Amino acid sequence: MMTEQDIKAMITIAKKIIQKTPVKGYKEEDGNKRCQLTLVGGGGNKFSVFIRQNTTFIENFSIGLRYKTRNRELGNITLVRYNGPHGEASRHQDDHYNKPHIHRITEAEL
C-alpha cells in the first residue's frame, strides 16, 4: 500500500530519462501522436512517462507519469496525468473535461 506521502515522494523524486520510444519523433496510432519515456529515479525506482496528442484536436493531449512498483499486487500506478480539454462534459458534473485539468492518484484509490 502507498500513503499520500509515498505518492507525493514518487511524483517529486528526481528522475533521469534513460530511453524514448520511438527514439525520434512520435508514432501515429489511432488518431494520436504517441511516445513513451523510460525513467529511473533515486533508489533505483522505475517510472515511465506517456505522451499522447490527438492529431485533429491538438488541444486534446495526455501526459502521464507511471510508477513501476515492486509490489506485484499494485503493479504500475499512474501517479499523475495532465490533460488538455477533451469535451466529455457528460462524464463529470464540474465540466472539468472541457478545460485543461490534472488527475492525481490518491491513497484511497489504490
PDB file of C-alpha atoms in Angstrom:
ATOM      1  CA  MET A   1       0.000   0.000   0.000  1.00  0.00           C
ATOM      2  CA  MET A   2       1.153   3.544  -0.706  1.00  0.00           C
ATOM      3  CA  THR A   3       0.361   6.503   1.518  1.00  0.00           C
ATOM      4  CA  GLU A   4      -0.299  10.055   0.320  1.00  0.00           C
ATOM      5  CA  GLN A   5       3.271  10.846   1.427  1.00  0.00           C
ATOM      6  CA  ASP A   6       4.640   7.937  -0.662  1.00  0.00           C
ATOM      7  CA  ILE A   7       2.670   9.113  -3.700  1.00  0.00           C
ATOM      8  CA  LYS A   8       3.953  12.677  -3.343  1.00  0.00           C
ATOM      9  CA  ALA A   9       7.527  11.394  -2.940  1.00  0.00           C
ATOM     10  CA  MET A  10       7.304   9.292  -6.128  1.00  0.00           C
ATOM     11  CA  ILE A  11       5.950  12.273  -8.101  1.00  0.00           C
ATOM     12  CA  THR A  12       8.596  14.719  -6.871  1.00  0.00           C
ATOM     13  CA  ILE A  13      11.687  12.476  -6.741  1.00  0.00           C
ATOM     14  CA  ALA A  14      14.389  13.443  -9.266  1.00  0.00           C
ATOM     15  CA  LYS A  15      14.312  11.221 -12.337  1.00  0.00           C
ATOM     16  CA  LYS A  16      16.562  10.632 -15.338  1.00  0.00           C
ATOM     17  CA  ILE A  17      15.332   9.699 -18.809  1.00  0.00           C
ATOM     18  CA  ILE A  18      17.087   6.538 -19.956  1.00  0.00           C
ATOM     19  CA  GLN A  19      15.071   5.662 -23.077  1.00  0.00           C
ATOM     20  CA  LYS A  20      12.498   7.117 -25.514  1.00  0.00           C
ATOM     21  CA  THR A  21      10.245   5.117 -27.801  1.00  0.00           C
ATOM     22  CA  PRO A  22      10.283   5.860 -30.644  1.00  0.00           C
ATOM     23  CA  VAL A  23      13.811   7.236 -30.450  1.00  0.00           C
ATOM     24  CA  LYS A  24      12.927  10.233 -32.664  1.00  0.00           C
ATOM     25  CA  GLY A  25       9.603  11.982 -33.054  1.00  0.00           C
ATOM     26  CA  TYR A  26       6.280  10.311 -32.384  1.00  0.00           C
ATOM     27  CA  LYS A  27       4.430   7.232 -33.555  1.00  0.00           C
ATOM     28  CA  GLU A  28       0.973   7.864 -35.048  1.00  0.00           C
ATOM     29  CA  GLU A  29      -1.657   5.381 -33.917  1.00  0.00           C
ATOM     30  CA  ASP A  30      -5.452   5.540 -33.572  1.00  0.00           C
ATOM     31  CA  GLY A  31      -5.563   9.256 -34.394  1.00  0.00           C
ATOM     32  CA  ASN A  32      -2.885  10.168 -31.844  1.00  0.00           C
ATOM     33  CA  LYS A  33       0.793  11.046 -31.864  1.00  0.00           C
ATOM     34  CA  ARG A  34       2.470   8.956 -29.141  1.00  0.00           C
ATOM     35  CA  CYS A  35       5.759   8.389 -27.399  1.00  0.00           C
ATOM     36  CA  GLN A  36       6.939   6.847 -24.167  1.00  0.00           C
ATOM     37  CA  LEU A  37       9.872   7.644 -21.921  1.00  0.00           C
ATOM     38  CA  THR A  38      11.540   5.252 -19.501  1.00  0.00           C
ATOM     39  CA  LEU A  39      12.965   6.897 -16.373  1.00  0.00           C
ATOM     40  CA  VAL A  40      14.910   5.897 -13.305  1.00  0.00           C
ATOM     41  CA  GLY A  41      14.779   7.740 -10.002  1.00  0.00           C
ATOM     42  CA  GLY A  42      16.552   7.645  -6.663  1.00  0.00           C
ATOM     43  CA  GLY A  43      16.874   4.237  -5.053  1.00  0.00           C
ATOM     44  CA  GLY A  44      16.553   2.583  -8.457  1.00  0.00           C
ATOM     45  CA  ASN A  45      12.830   3.360  -8.662  1.00  0.00           C
ATOM     46  CA  LYS A  46      11.480   2.889 -12.194  1.00  0.00           C
ATOM     47  CA  PHE A  47       9.000   5.135 -13.961  1.00  0.00           C
ATOM     48  CA  SER A  48       7.575   5.797 -17.384  1.00  0.00           C
ATOM     49  CA  VAL A  49       6.013   8.848 -18.969  1.00  0.00           C
ATOM     50  CA  PHE A  50       3.463   8.546 -21.753  1.00  0.00           C
ATOM     51  CA  ILE A  51       2.639  11.384 -24.125  1.00  0.00           C
ATOM     52  CA  ARG A  52      -0.423  11.384 -26.374  1.00  0.00           C
ATOM     53  CA  GLN A  53      -1.784  14.159 -28.598  1.00  0.00           C
ATOM     54  CA  ASN A  54      -4.838  13.943 -30.816  1.00  0.00           C
ATOM     55  CA  THR A  55      -3.853  14.627 -34.429  1.00  0.00           C
ATOM     56  CA  THR A  56      -7.033  16.558 -35.321  1.00  0.00           C
ATOM     57  CA  PHE A  57      -7.897  18.217 -31.974  1.00  0.00           C
ATOM     58  CA  ILE A  58      -4.370  19.123 -30.884  1.00  0.00           C
ATOM     59  CA  GLU A  59      -5.524  20.692 -27.612  1.00  0.00           C
ATOM     60  CA  ASN A  60      -6.582  17.182 -26.560  1.00  0.00           C
ATOM     61  CA  PHE A  61      -3.437  15.729 -25.010  1.00  0.00           C
ATOM     62  CA  SER A  62      -2.453  13.488 -22.130  1.00  0.00           C
ATOM     63  CA  ILE A  63       0.897  13.295 -20.348  1.00  0.00           C
ATOM     64  CA  GLY A  64       1.125  10.767 -17.547  1.00  0.00           C
ATOM     65  CA  LEU A  65       3.694   9.605 -15.014  1.00  0.00           C
ATOM     66  CA  ARG A  66       3.611   5.917 -14.079  1.00  0.00           C
ATOM     67  CA  TYR A  67       5.468   4.340 -11.182  1.00  0.00           C
ATOM     68  CA  LYS A  68       6.551   0.746 -11.725  1.00  0.00           C
ATOM     69  CA  THR A  69       6.130  -0.583  -8.202  1.00  0.00           C
ATOM     70  CA  ARG A  70       7.970  -3.600  -6.872  1.00  0.00           C
ATOM     71  CA  ASN A  71       4.658  -4.856  -5.486  1.00  0.00           C
ATOM     72  CA  ARG A  72       3.052  -7.455  -7.747  1.00  0.00           C
ATOM     73  CA  GLU A  73      -0.435  -6.578  -6.458  1.00  0.00           C
ATOM     74  CA  LEU A  74      -0.042  -2.854  -7.171  1.00  0.00           C
ATOM     75  CA  GLY A  75       1.805  -3.245 -10.474  1.00  0.00           C
ATOM     76  CA  ASN A  76       2.186   0.008 -12.416  1.00  0.00           C
ATOM     77  CA  ILE A  77       0.432   3.055 -10.983  1.00  0.00           C
ATOM     78  CA  THR A  78      -0.384   6.197 -12.942  1.00  0.00           C
ATOM     79  CA  LEU A  79       0.567   8.756 -10.285  1.00  0.00           C
ATOM     80  CA  VAL A  80      -0.440  11.887 -12.171  1.00  0.00           C
ATOM     81  CA  ARG A  81      -1.897  12.704 -15.581  1.00  0.00           C
ATOM     82  CA  TYR A  82      -2.075  16.121 -17.238  1.00  0.00           C
ATOM     83  CA  ASN A  83      -4.839  16.509 -19.827  1.00  0.00           C
ATOM     84  CA  GLY A  84      -5.961  19.125 -22.284  1.00  0.00           C
ATOM     85  CA  PRO A  85      -9.664  19.701 -22.911  1.00  0.00           C
ATOM     86  CA  HIS A  86     -11.424  16.750 -24.455  1.00  0.00           C
ATOM     87  CA  GLY A  87     -15.039  17.847 -24.318  1.00  0.00           C
ATOM     88  CA  GLU A  88     -16.533  14.959 -22.358  1.00  0.00           C
ATOM     89  CA  ALA A  89     -18.739  17.173 -20.189  1.00  0.00           C
ATOM     90  CA  SER A  90     -21.220  14.389 -19.536  1.00  0.00           C
ATOM     91  CA  ARG A  91     -18.640  12.412 -17.540  1.00  0.00           C
ATOM     92  CA  HIS A  92     -18.300  14.903 -14.699  1.00  0.00           C
ATOM     93  CA  GLN A  93     -20.634  17.499 -13.206  1.00  0.00           C
ATOM     94  CA  ASP A  94     -17.996  20.211 -12.773  1.00  0.00           C
ATOM     95  CA  ASP A  95     -17.313  20.270 -16.550  1.00  0.00           C
ATOM     96  CA  HIS A  96     -13.525  19.995 -15.997  1.00  0.00           C
ATOM     97  CA  TYR A  97     -13.111  17.856 -19.122  1.00  0.00           C
ATOM     98  CA  ASN A  98     -13.737  20.976 -21.230  1.00  0.00           C
ATOM     99  CA  LYS A  99     -10.570  22.680 -19.978  1.00  0.00           C
ATOM    100  CA  PRO A 100      -7.013  21.598 -19.095  1.00  0.00           C
ATOM    101  CA  HIS A 101      -7.036  19.507 -15.920  1.00  0.00           C
ATOM    102  CA  ILE A 102      -4.909  17.229 -13.750  1.00  0.00           C
ATOM    103  CA  HIS A 103      -5.695  13.813 -12.285  1.00  0.00           C
ATOM    104  CA  ARG A 104      -3.652  12.620  -9.285  1.00  0.00           C
ATOM    105  CA  ILE A 105      -3.944   9.183  -7.701  1.00  0.00           C
ATOM    106  CA  THR A 106      -4.884   9.114  -4.036  1.00  0.00           C
ATOM    107  CA  GLU A 107      -4.217   6.566  -1.324  1.00  0.00           C
ATOM    108  CA  ALA A 108      -7.945   5.748  -1.274  1.00  0.00           C
ATOM    109  CA  GLU A 109      -7.885   4.796  -4.969  1.00  0.00           C
ATOM    110  CA  LEU A 110      -5.144   2.202  -4.568  1.00  0.00           C
TER     111      LEU A 110
END
